[in-house]
Amino acid sequence: MIADSNLVTEALAGNRYALARLISLVEDDGTNARGALASLYPHTGQAHIVGVTGAPGTGKSTLVNQLARSLRDQGTTVGIVAVDPSSPFTGGALLGDRVRMRDLAGDEGVFIRSMASRGSLGGLARATGDVTKVLDAAGFDVVLVETVGAGQSEVEIARTAHTTIVIEAPGLGDEVQALKAGLMEIADVLVVNKADRPGAANTARALEMVIHRHHDRRGNGYDAWRPPILQTIALDGTGVPEVLDVVAQHREYLEKSGAWAERERERAETELLNVLQQELLNRVLARVGEEQGRTWVERIAAREVDVYTAVETILGRQ
Ligand SMILES: Nc1nc2c(ncn2[C@@H]2O[C@H](COP(=O)(O)OP(=O)(O)OP(=O)(O)O)[C@@H](O)[C@H]2O)c(=O)[nH]1
Ligand SMILES: [Mg+2]
């Protein structure tokens, strides 16, 4: 057994067992996790964090698997975080995970972690960010983060990546699926997967129109990157090297334009606000106490007091 206090040292030294334990510790949060995160944080900031998001079943897991294999062929080490929130679509994810495990098992240059669903989506976002930090600190060159782009929280997770790949697939509906989830906003690279299926070219064309209209509206600030649209067949790897080329180009663009530093600041700000919000809420709730809290809820529901007056009173008492 390795003591919790040695986990960081061991994990950073390349001990995979320690790394797995450290990730579990961080996932579960708690006091020990905070200490571990504090000591590993100075070692973060090296990895290229690449988010892979899109509607359920578009082929995210299959593509992540292929991207990881191609990166390994280039000698690049890869951490993978697969977020699998409790959803009715987990069948595909599980299949994808199994495929991935088999292909990449036994390779020291790859570390895969599937995230269990958390109590809350906010908790999931926090845990994903922290696990990504662990893999970054452990020295993986690229960290691929797979999230189902199905809601605001997933969009938020994707926003913490340096490069976000949004995946579409033909035949998922009449409209372009990603539009609904607001994923266009965060796409740095668009991939139409399942290009072996009919309709892929149409999907690509539809995306082209939308993304370029959207891009032109963004004006010409520092964000001069036009998200390229690529087609892939993740099942056999067709188009995957091209995706990696574009991802590398995006990294170069970020570094040269100053957008890399800008994204780091954005991430720091989002994290600070999220943690501050959560901590303040926890502290206030702890002081109010469960019983008092319930009393306030009852009084608001009974129209004895409105919510603003209630909050003013609660905070005034701190
Ligand atoms: N025809 C075809 N099928 C594909 C392709 N890529 C993936 N699939 C299949 O599509 C299904 C879903 O693939 P996954 O990789 O699990 O998709 P996912 O987006 O990770 O799914 P969730 O995690 O459940 O949202 C699987 O049956 C894959 O084999 C492709 O390029 N062509
Ligand atoms: Mg999946």
PDB file of C-alpha atoms in Angstrom, residues 6-256:
ATOM      1  CA  ASN A   6       3.081   9.577  -1.277  1.00  0.00           C
ATOM      2  CA  LEU A   7       0.563   9.071  -4.046  1.00  0.00           C
ATOM      3  CA  VAL A   8       1.469  12.273  -5.882  1.00  0.00           C
ATOM      4  CA  THR A   9       5.226  11.592  -5.799  1.00  0.00           C
ATOM      5  CA  GLU A  10       4.708   7.998  -6.938  1.00  0.00           C
ATOM      6  CA  ALA A  11       2.188   8.909  -9.631  1.00  0.00           C
ATOM      7  CA  LEU A  12       4.402  11.680 -11.030  1.00  0.00           C
ATOM      8  CA  ALA A  13       7.299   9.208 -11.048  1.00  0.00           C
ATOM      9  CA  GLY A  14       5.291   6.986 -13.397  1.00  0.00           C
ATOM     10  CA  ASN A  15       3.785   4.447 -11.000  1.00  0.00           C
ATOM     11  CA  ARG A  16       0.518   3.507 -12.740  1.00  0.00           C
ATOM     12  CA  TYR A  17      -0.997   1.931  -9.669  1.00  0.00           C
ATOM     13  CA  ALA A  18      -0.400   5.149  -7.722  1.00  0.00           C
ATOM     14  CA  LEU A  19      -1.827   7.139 -10.625  1.00  0.00           C
ATOM     15  CA  ALA A  20      -5.023   5.082 -10.608  1.00  0.00           C
ATOM     16  CA  ARG A  21      -5.361   5.505  -6.833  1.00  0.00           C
ATOM     17  CA  LEU A  22      -4.661   9.228  -7.071  1.00  0.00           C
ATOM     18  CA  ILE A  23      -7.362   9.631  -9.715  1.00  0.00           C
ATOM     19  CA  SER A  24      -9.874   7.791  -7.533  1.00  0.00           C
ATOM     20  CA  LEU A  25      -8.954   9.996  -4.594  1.00  0.00           C
ATOM     21  CA  VAL A  26      -9.404  13.140  -6.679  1.00  0.00           C
ATOM     22  CA  GLU A  27     -12.668  11.880  -8.147  1.00  0.00           C
ATOM     23  CA  ASP A  28     -14.089  11.391  -4.663  1.00  0.00           C
ATOM     24  CA  ASP A  29     -12.957  14.861  -3.562  1.00  0.00           C
ATOM     25  CA  GLY A  30     -12.427  15.353   0.171  1.00  0.00           C
ATOM     26  CA  THR A  31      -9.583  16.787   2.221  1.00  0.00           C
ATOM     27  CA  ASN A  32      -6.859  14.407   1.035  1.00  0.00           C
ATOM     28  CA  ALA A  33      -7.783  15.120  -2.559  1.00  0.00           C
ATOM     29  CA  ARG A  34      -7.409  18.868  -2.002  1.00  0.00           C
ATOM     30  CA  GLY A  35      -3.903  18.364  -0.608  1.00  0.00           C
ATOM     31  CA  ALA A  36      -2.917  16.112  -3.506  1.00  0.00           C
ATOM     32  CA  LEU A  37      -4.272  18.584  -6.067  1.00  0.00           C
ATOM     33  CA  ALA A  38      -2.362  21.418  -4.433  1.00  0.00           C
ATOM     34  CA  SER A  39       0.943  19.569  -4.652  1.00  0.00           C
ATOM     35  CA  LEU A  40       0.470  18.373  -8.213  1.00  0.00           C
ATOM     36  CA  TYR A  41      -0.848  21.672  -9.580  1.00  0.00           C
ATOM     37  CA  PRO A  42       2.603  23.205 -10.246  1.00  0.00           C
ATOM     38  CA  HIS A  43       3.286  20.219 -12.528  1.00  0.00           C
ATOM     39  CA  THR A  44       0.239  20.904 -14.713  1.00  0.00           C
ATOM     40  CA  GLY A  45       0.018  23.157 -17.748  1.00  0.00           C
ATOM     41  CA  GLN A  46       2.079  21.029 -20.137  1.00  0.00           C
ATOM     42  CA  ALA A  47      -0.557  18.794 -21.724  1.00  0.00           C
ATOM     43  CA  HIS A  48      -2.609  19.686 -24.772  1.00  0.00           C
ATOM     44  CA  ILE A  49      -6.160  19.129 -23.545  1.00  0.00           C
ATOM     45  CA  VAL A  50      -8.429  18.080 -26.388  1.00  0.00           C
ATOM     46  CA  GLY A  51     -12.158  17.798 -25.787  1.00  0.00           C
ATOM     47  CA  VAL A  52     -14.190  15.438 -27.960  1.00  0.00           C
ATOM     48  CA  THR A  53     -17.888  16.092 -27.743  1.00  0.00           C
ATOM     49  CA  GLY A  54     -21.065  15.488 -29.719  1.00  0.00           C
ATOM     50  CA  ALA A  55     -24.496  13.934 -29.567  1.00  0.00           C
ATOM     51  CA  PRO A  56     -24.873  10.392 -28.187  1.00  0.00           C
ATOM     52  CA  GLY A  57     -23.792   7.657 -30.581  1.00  0.00           C
ATOM     53  CA  THR A  58     -21.951   9.861 -33.067  1.00  0.00           C
ATOM     54  CA  GLY A  59     -18.785   7.782 -32.579  1.00  0.00           C
ATOM     55  CA  LYS A  60     -16.875   9.784 -29.976  1.00  0.00           C
ATOM     56  CA  SER A  61     -15.416   6.747 -28.184  1.00  0.00           C
ATOM     57  CA  THR A  62     -14.475   5.061 -31.450  1.00  0.00           C
ATOM     58  CA  LEU A  63     -12.777   8.217 -32.697  1.00  0.00           C
ATOM     59  CA  VAL A  64     -10.988   8.817 -29.386  1.00  0.00           C
ATOM     60  CA  ASN A  65      -9.640   5.291 -29.630  1.00  0.00           C
ATOM     61  CA  GLN A  66      -8.347   5.933 -33.146  1.00  0.00           C
ATOM     62  CA  LEU A  67      -6.879   9.317 -32.239  1.00  0.00           C
ATOM     63  CA  ALA A  68      -5.053   7.717 -29.316  1.00  0.00           C
ATOM     64  CA  ARG A  69      -3.649   4.971 -31.542  1.00  0.00           C
ATOM     65  CA  SER A  70      -2.414   7.459 -34.129  1.00  0.00           C
ATOM     66  CA  LEU A  71      -0.878   9.652 -31.435  1.00  0.00           C
ATOM     67  CA  ARG A  72       0.892   6.613 -30.001  1.00  0.00           C
ATOM     68  CA  ASP A  73       2.252   5.828 -33.481  1.00  0.00           C
ATOM     69  CA  GLN A  74       3.789   9.315 -33.431  1.00  0.00           C
ATOM     70  CA  GLY A  75       5.338   8.601 -30.036  1.00  0.00           C
ATOM     71  CA  THR A  76       2.970  10.948 -28.211  1.00  0.00           C
ATOM     72  CA  THR A  77       1.678   9.808 -24.819  1.00  0.00           C
ATOM     73  CA  VAL A  78      -2.077  10.018 -24.247  1.00  0.00           C
ATOM     74  CA  GLY A  79      -4.366  10.292 -21.263  1.00  0.00           C
ATOM     75  CA  ILE A  80      -8.051   9.625 -21.856  1.00  0.00           C
ATOM     76  CA  VAL A  81     -10.934  10.772 -19.674  1.00  0.00           C
ATOM     77  CA  ALA A  82     -14.281   9.414 -20.789  1.00  0.00           C
ATOM     78  CA  VAL A  83     -17.226  11.102 -19.145  1.00  0.00           C
ATOM     79  CA  ASP A  84     -20.240   8.871 -19.083  1.00  0.00           C
ATOM     80  CA  PRO A  85     -23.054  10.601 -17.256  1.00  0.00           C
ATOM     81  CA  SER A  86     -26.008   8.436 -16.398  1.00  0.00           C
ATOM     82  CA  SER A  87     -27.948   8.545 -19.627  1.00  0.00           C
ATOM     83  CA  PRO A  88     -30.009   6.131 -21.662  1.00  0.00           C
ATOM     84  CA  PHE A  89     -27.220   6.057 -24.229  1.00  0.00           C
ATOM     85  CA  THR A  90     -24.539   4.289 -22.238  1.00  0.00           C
ATOM     86  CA  GLY A  91     -24.748   1.145 -24.375  1.00  0.00           C
ATOM     87  CA  GLY A  92     -22.700   2.758 -27.101  1.00  0.00           C
ATOM     88  CA  ALA A  93     -20.244   4.196 -24.626  1.00  0.00           C
ATOM     89  CA  LEU A  94     -19.669   0.853 -22.975  1.00  0.00           C
ATOM     90  CA  LEU A  95     -19.078  -0.800 -26.299  1.00  0.00           C
ATOM     91  CA  GLY A  96     -16.686   1.935 -27.294  1.00  0.00           C
ATOM     92  CA  ASP A  97     -14.866   1.630 -23.997  1.00  0.00           C
ATOM     93  CA  ARG A  98     -14.452  -2.086 -24.433  1.00  0.00           C
ATOM     94  CA  VAL A  99     -13.033  -1.675 -27.910  1.00  0.00           C
ATOM     95  CA  ARG A 100     -10.687   0.973 -26.614  1.00  0.00           C
ATOM     96  CA  MET A 101      -9.514  -1.091 -23.686  1.00  0.00           C
ATOM     97  CA  ARG A 102      -8.640  -4.004 -25.917  1.00  0.00           C
ATOM     98  CA  ASP A 103      -6.737  -1.942 -28.461  1.00  0.00           C
ATOM     99  CA  LEU A 104      -4.715   0.135 -26.061  1.00  0.00           C
ATOM    100  CA  ALA A 105      -4.309  -2.268 -23.151  1.00  0.00           C
ATOM    101  CA  GLY A 106      -0.768  -2.856 -21.992  1.00  0.00           C
ATOM    102  CA  ASP A 107       0.601   0.342 -23.517  1.00  0.00           C
ATOM    103  CA  GLU A 108       2.450   2.357 -20.855  1.00  0.00           C
ATOM    104  CA  GLY A 109       2.030   5.496 -22.946  1.00  0.00           C
ATOM    105  CA  VAL A 110      -1.732   5.472 -22.528  1.00  0.00           C
ATOM    106  CA  PHE A 111      -3.872   5.871 -19.441  1.00  0.00           C
ATOM    107  CA  ILE A 112      -7.655   5.562 -19.686  1.00  0.00           C
ATOM    108  CA  ARG A 113     -10.149   6.620 -17.081  1.00  0.00           C
ATOM    109  CA  SER A 114     -13.914   6.340 -17.390  1.00  0.00           C
ATOM    110  CA  MET A 115     -15.644   8.732 -15.048  1.00  0.00           C
ATOM    111  CA  ALA A 116     -18.492   7.385 -13.021  1.00  0.00           C
ATOM    112  CA  SER A 117     -21.524   9.612 -13.040  1.00  0.00           C
ATOM    113  CA  ARG A 118     -21.600  12.038 -10.141  1.00  0.00           C
ATOM    114  CA  GLY A 119     -24.389  13.172  -7.903  1.00  0.00           C
ATOM    115  CA  SER A 120     -24.674  16.426  -9.792  1.00  0.00           C
ATOM    116  CA  LEU A 121     -23.530  17.655 -13.161  1.00  0.00           C
ATOM    117  CA  GLY A 122     -21.546  20.385 -11.436  1.00  0.00           C
ATOM    118  CA  GLY A 123     -19.749  17.641  -9.523  1.00  0.00           C
ATOM    119  CA  LEU A 124     -19.011  15.887 -12.792  1.00  0.00           C
ATOM    120  CA  ALA A 125     -17.476  19.014 -14.281  1.00  0.00           C
ATOM    121  CA  ARG A 126     -15.277  19.474 -11.223  1.00  0.00           C
ATOM    122  CA  ALA A 127     -14.190  15.836 -11.134  1.00  0.00           C
ATOM    123  CA  THR A 128     -13.422  15.825 -14.863  1.00  0.00           C
ATOM    124  CA  GLY A 129     -11.308  18.957 -14.563  1.00  0.00           C
ATOM    125  CA  ASP A 130      -9.399  17.566 -11.605  1.00  0.00           C
ATOM    126  CA  VAL A 131      -8.756  14.160 -13.197  1.00  0.00           C
ATOM    127  CA  THR A 132      -7.522  15.965 -16.318  1.00  0.00           C
ATOM    128  CA  LYS A 133      -5.096  17.887 -14.104  1.00  0.00           C
ATOM    129  CA  VAL A 134      -3.761  14.644 -12.642  1.00  0.00           C
ATOM    130  CA  LEU A 135      -3.061  13.215 -16.115  1.00  0.00           C
ATOM    131  CA  ASP A 136      -1.489  16.514 -17.182  1.00  0.00           C
ATOM    132  CA  ALA A 137       0.782  16.538 -14.122  1.00  0.00           C
ATOM    133  CA  ALA A 138       1.641  12.869 -14.698  1.00  0.00           C
ATOM    134  CA  GLY A 139       3.215  13.959 -17.971  1.00  0.00           C
ATOM    135  CA  PHE A 140       0.828  12.765 -20.678  1.00  0.00           C
ATOM    136  CA  ASP A 141       1.436  14.908 -23.765  1.00  0.00           C
ATOM    137  CA  VAL A 142      -2.192  14.970 -24.860  1.00  0.00           C
ATOM    138  CA  VAL A 143      -5.286  14.452 -22.725  1.00  0.00           C
ATOM    139  CA  LEU A 144      -8.420  13.494 -24.670  1.00  0.00           C
ATOM    140  CA  VAL A 145     -11.653  14.233 -22.823  1.00  0.00           C
ATOM    141  CA  GLU A 146     -14.804  12.583 -24.188  1.00  0.00           C
ATOM    142  CA  THR A 147     -18.103  14.152 -23.148  1.00  0.00           C
ATOM    143  CA  VAL A 148     -21.614  13.705 -24.439  1.00  0.00           C
ATOM    144  CA  GLY A 149     -22.574  17.113 -25.755  1.00  0.00           C
ATOM    145  CA  ALA A 150     -26.099  16.963 -24.492  1.00  0.00           C
ATOM    146  CA  GLY A 151     -26.414  19.777 -22.017  1.00  0.00           C
ATOM    147  CA  GLN A 152     -24.980  22.936 -20.560  1.00  0.00           C
ATOM    148  CA  SER A 153     -22.706  21.140 -18.133  1.00  0.00           C
ATOM    149  CA  GLU A 154     -21.116  19.079 -20.898  1.00  0.00           C
ATOM    150  CA  VAL A 155     -20.622  22.222 -22.897  1.00  0.00           C
ATOM    151  CA  GLU A 156     -18.909  23.673 -19.864  1.00  0.00           C
ATOM    152  CA  ILE A 157     -16.628  20.658 -19.560  1.00  0.00           C
ATOM    153  CA  ALA A 158     -15.715  20.987 -23.203  1.00  0.00           C
ATOM    154  CA  ARG A 159     -14.989  24.665 -22.721  1.00  0.00           C
ATOM    155  CA  THR A 160     -12.080  23.815 -20.442  1.00  0.00           C
ATOM    156  CA  ALA A 161     -10.191  22.135 -23.305  1.00  0.00           C
ATOM    157  CA  HIS A 162      -7.582  23.929 -25.384  1.00  0.00           C
ATOM    158  CA  THR A 163      -9.001  22.377 -28.519  1.00  0.00           C
ATOM    159  CA  THR A 164     -12.557  21.139 -28.840  1.00  0.00           C
ATOM    160  CA  ILE A 165     -13.558  18.638 -31.504  1.00  0.00           C
ATOM    161  CA  VAL A 166     -17.298  18.517 -32.118  1.00  0.00           C
ATOM    162  CA  ILE A 167     -18.504  15.320 -33.775  1.00  0.00           C
ATOM    163  CA  GLU A 168     -21.521  14.995 -35.990  1.00  0.00           C
ATOM    164  CA  ALA A 169     -22.861  11.971 -37.791  1.00  0.00           C
ATOM    165  CA  PRO A 170     -25.265  11.761 -40.711  1.00  0.00           C
ATOM    166  CA  GLY A 171     -28.755  10.440 -40.223  1.00  0.00           C
ATOM    167  CA  LEU A 172     -29.296  11.551 -36.657  1.00  0.00           C
ATOM    168  CA  GLY A 173     -32.101  13.885 -37.587  1.00  0.00           C
ATOM    169  CA  ASP A 174     -33.160  16.450 -40.104  1.00  0.00           C
ATOM    170  CA  GLU A 175     -31.227  19.253 -38.517  1.00  0.00           C
ATOM    171  CA  VAL A 176     -27.626  19.427 -37.584  1.00  0.00           C
ATOM    172  CA  GLN A 177     -27.625  17.989 -34.082  1.00  0.00           C
ATOM    173  CA  ALA A 178     -24.881  20.107 -32.612  1.00  0.00           C
ATOM    174  CA  LEU A 179     -26.812  23.281 -33.220  1.00  0.00           C
ATOM    175  CA  LYS A 180     -29.310  22.297 -30.587  1.00  0.00           C
ATOM    176  CA  ALA A 181     -26.704  21.757 -27.931  1.00  0.00           C
ATOM    177  CA  GLY A 182     -25.032  25.062 -28.658  1.00  0.00           C
ATOM    178  CA  LEU A 183     -21.870  23.190 -29.521  1.00  0.00           C
ATOM    179  CA  MET A 184     -21.052  25.384 -32.496  1.00  0.00           C
ATOM    180  CA  GLU A 185     -19.912  28.076 -30.098  1.00  0.00           C
ATOM    181  CA  ILE A 186     -17.130  25.921 -28.750  1.00  0.00           C
ATOM    182  CA  ALA A 187     -16.085  23.932 -31.840  1.00  0.00           C
ATOM    183  CA  ASP A 188     -12.474  24.390 -32.935  1.00  0.00           C
ATOM    184  CA  VAL A 189     -12.616  21.370 -35.220  1.00  0.00           C
ATOM    185  CA  LEU A 190     -15.747  19.815 -36.720  1.00  0.00           C
ATOM    186  CA  VAL A 191     -15.787  16.165 -37.643  1.00  0.00           C
ATOM    187  CA  VAL A 192     -18.503  14.435 -39.621  1.00  0.00           C
ATOM    188  CA  ASN A 193     -17.987  10.843 -38.549  1.00  0.00           C
ATOM    189  CA  LYS A 194     -19.613   7.777 -40.152  1.00  0.00           C
ATOM    190  CA  ALA A 195     -18.633   9.123 -43.558  1.00  0.00           C
ATOM    191  CA  ASP A 196     -19.295   5.598 -44.852  1.00  0.00           C
ATOM    192  CA  ARG A 197     -22.985   6.304 -44.376  1.00  0.00           C
ATOM    193  CA  PRO A 198     -25.210   8.139 -46.845  1.00  0.00           C
ATOM    194  CA  GLY A 199     -25.738  11.807 -46.103  1.00  0.00           C
ATOM    195  CA  ALA A 200     -22.264  12.574 -44.736  1.00  0.00           C
ATOM    196  CA  ALA A 201     -21.493  15.071 -47.500  1.00  0.00           C
ATOM    197  CA  ASN A 202     -24.817  16.817 -46.893  1.00  0.00           C
ATOM    198  CA  THR A 203     -24.125  17.054 -43.174  1.00  0.00           C
ATOM    199  CA  ALA A 204     -20.686  18.503 -43.917  1.00  0.00           C
ATOM    200  CA  ARG A 205     -22.198  21.055 -46.297  1.00  0.00           C
ATOM    201  CA  ALA A 206     -24.848  22.070 -43.765  1.00  0.00           C
ATOM    202  CA  LEU A 207     -22.163  22.489 -41.114  1.00  0.00           C
ATOM    203  CA  GLU A 208     -20.042  24.515 -43.492  1.00  0.00           C
ATOM    204  CA  MET A 209     -22.807  27.027 -43.996  1.00  0.00           C
ATOM    205  CA  VAL A 210     -23.622  27.302 -40.317  1.00  0.00           C
ATOM    206  CA  ILE A 211     -20.094  27.496 -39.002  1.00  0.00           C
ATOM    207  CA  HIS A 212     -18.990  30.103 -41.465  1.00  0.00           C
ATOM    208  CA  ARG A 213     -22.000  32.275 -40.862  1.00  0.00           C
ATOM    209  CA  HIS A 214     -21.413  31.890 -37.165  1.00  0.00           C
ATOM    210  CA  HIS A 215     -17.712  32.595 -37.503  1.00  0.00           C
ATOM    211  CA  ASP A 216     -18.241  35.739 -39.537  1.00  0.00           C
ATOM    212  CA  ARG A 217     -20.518  37.047 -36.815  1.00  0.00           C
ATOM    213  CA  ARG A 218     -17.789  36.570 -34.231  1.00  0.00           C
ATOM    214  CA  GLY A 219     -15.933  39.470 -35.799  1.00  0.00           C
ATOM    215  CA  ASN A 220     -12.191  39.619 -36.143  1.00  0.00           C
ATOM    216  CA  GLY A 221     -10.803  39.742 -32.646  1.00  0.00           C
ATOM    217  CA  TYR A 222      -7.945  37.414 -31.725  1.00  0.00           C
ATOM    218  CA  ASP A 223     -10.141  34.510 -32.722  1.00  0.00           C
ATOM    219  CA  ALA A 224      -9.116  34.283 -36.361  1.00  0.00           C
ATOM    220  CA  TRP A 225      -9.345  30.491 -36.428  1.00  0.00           C
ATOM    221  CA  ARG A 226     -11.918  29.111 -38.830  1.00  0.00           C
ATOM    222  CA  PRO A 227     -13.039  25.700 -37.575  1.00  0.00           C
ATOM    223  CA  PRO A 228     -12.215  23.218 -40.330  1.00  0.00           C
ATOM    224  CA  ILE A 229     -14.740  20.506 -41.211  1.00  0.00           C
ATOM    225  CA  LEU A 230     -13.380  17.002 -41.729  1.00  0.00           C
ATOM    226  CA  GLN A 231     -14.941  13.659 -42.522  1.00  0.00           C
ATOM    227  CA  THR A 232     -13.917  10.427 -40.821  1.00  0.00           C
ATOM    228  CA  ILE A 233     -14.778   6.757 -40.642  1.00  0.00           C
ATOM    229  CA  ALA A 234     -13.756   6.090 -37.063  1.00  0.00           C
ATOM    230  CA  LEU A 235     -14.478   2.382 -37.519  1.00  0.00           C
ATOM    231  CA  ASP A 236     -11.471   1.914 -39.809  1.00  0.00           C
ATOM    232  CA  GLY A 237      -9.456   5.069 -39.082  1.00  0.00           C
ATOM    233  CA  THR A 238     -10.112   6.845 -42.373  1.00  0.00           C
ATOM    234  CA  GLY A 239      -9.479  10.580 -41.984  1.00  0.00           C
ATOM    235  CA  VAL A 240      -8.019  10.272 -38.487  1.00  0.00           C
ATOM    236  CA  PRO A 241      -4.469  11.471 -39.369  1.00  0.00           C
ATOM    237  CA  GLU A 242      -6.040  14.552 -40.955  1.00  0.00           C
ATOM    238  CA  VAL A 243      -7.909  15.276 -37.717  1.00  0.00           C
ATOM    239  CA  LEU A 244      -4.653  15.054 -35.790  1.00  0.00           C
ATOM    240  CA  ASP A 245      -2.959  17.403 -38.269  1.00  0.00           C
ATOM    241  CA  VAL A 246      -5.674  19.980 -37.729  1.00  0.00           C
ATOM    242  CA  VAL A 247      -5.507  19.543 -33.950  1.00  0.00           C
ATOM    243  CA  ALA A 248      -1.749  20.193 -34.091  1.00  0.00           C
ATOM    244  CA  GLN A 249      -2.348  23.251 -36.286  1.00  0.00           C
ATOM    245  CA  HIS A 250      -4.880  24.533 -33.794  1.00  0.00           C
ATOM    246  CA  ARG A 251      -2.377  24.196 -30.983  1.00  0.00           C
ATOM    247  CA  GLU A 252       0.155  26.144 -33.024  1.00  0.00           C
ATOM    248  CA  TYR A 253      -2.437  28.807 -33.758  1.00  0.00           C
ATOM    249  CA  LEU A 254      -3.305  29.084 -30.053  1.00  0.00           C
ATOM    250  CA  GLU A 255       0.316  29.522 -29.068  1.00  0.00           C
ATOM    251  CA  LYS A 256       1.220  32.015 -31.773  1.00  0.00           C
TER     252      LYS A 256
END
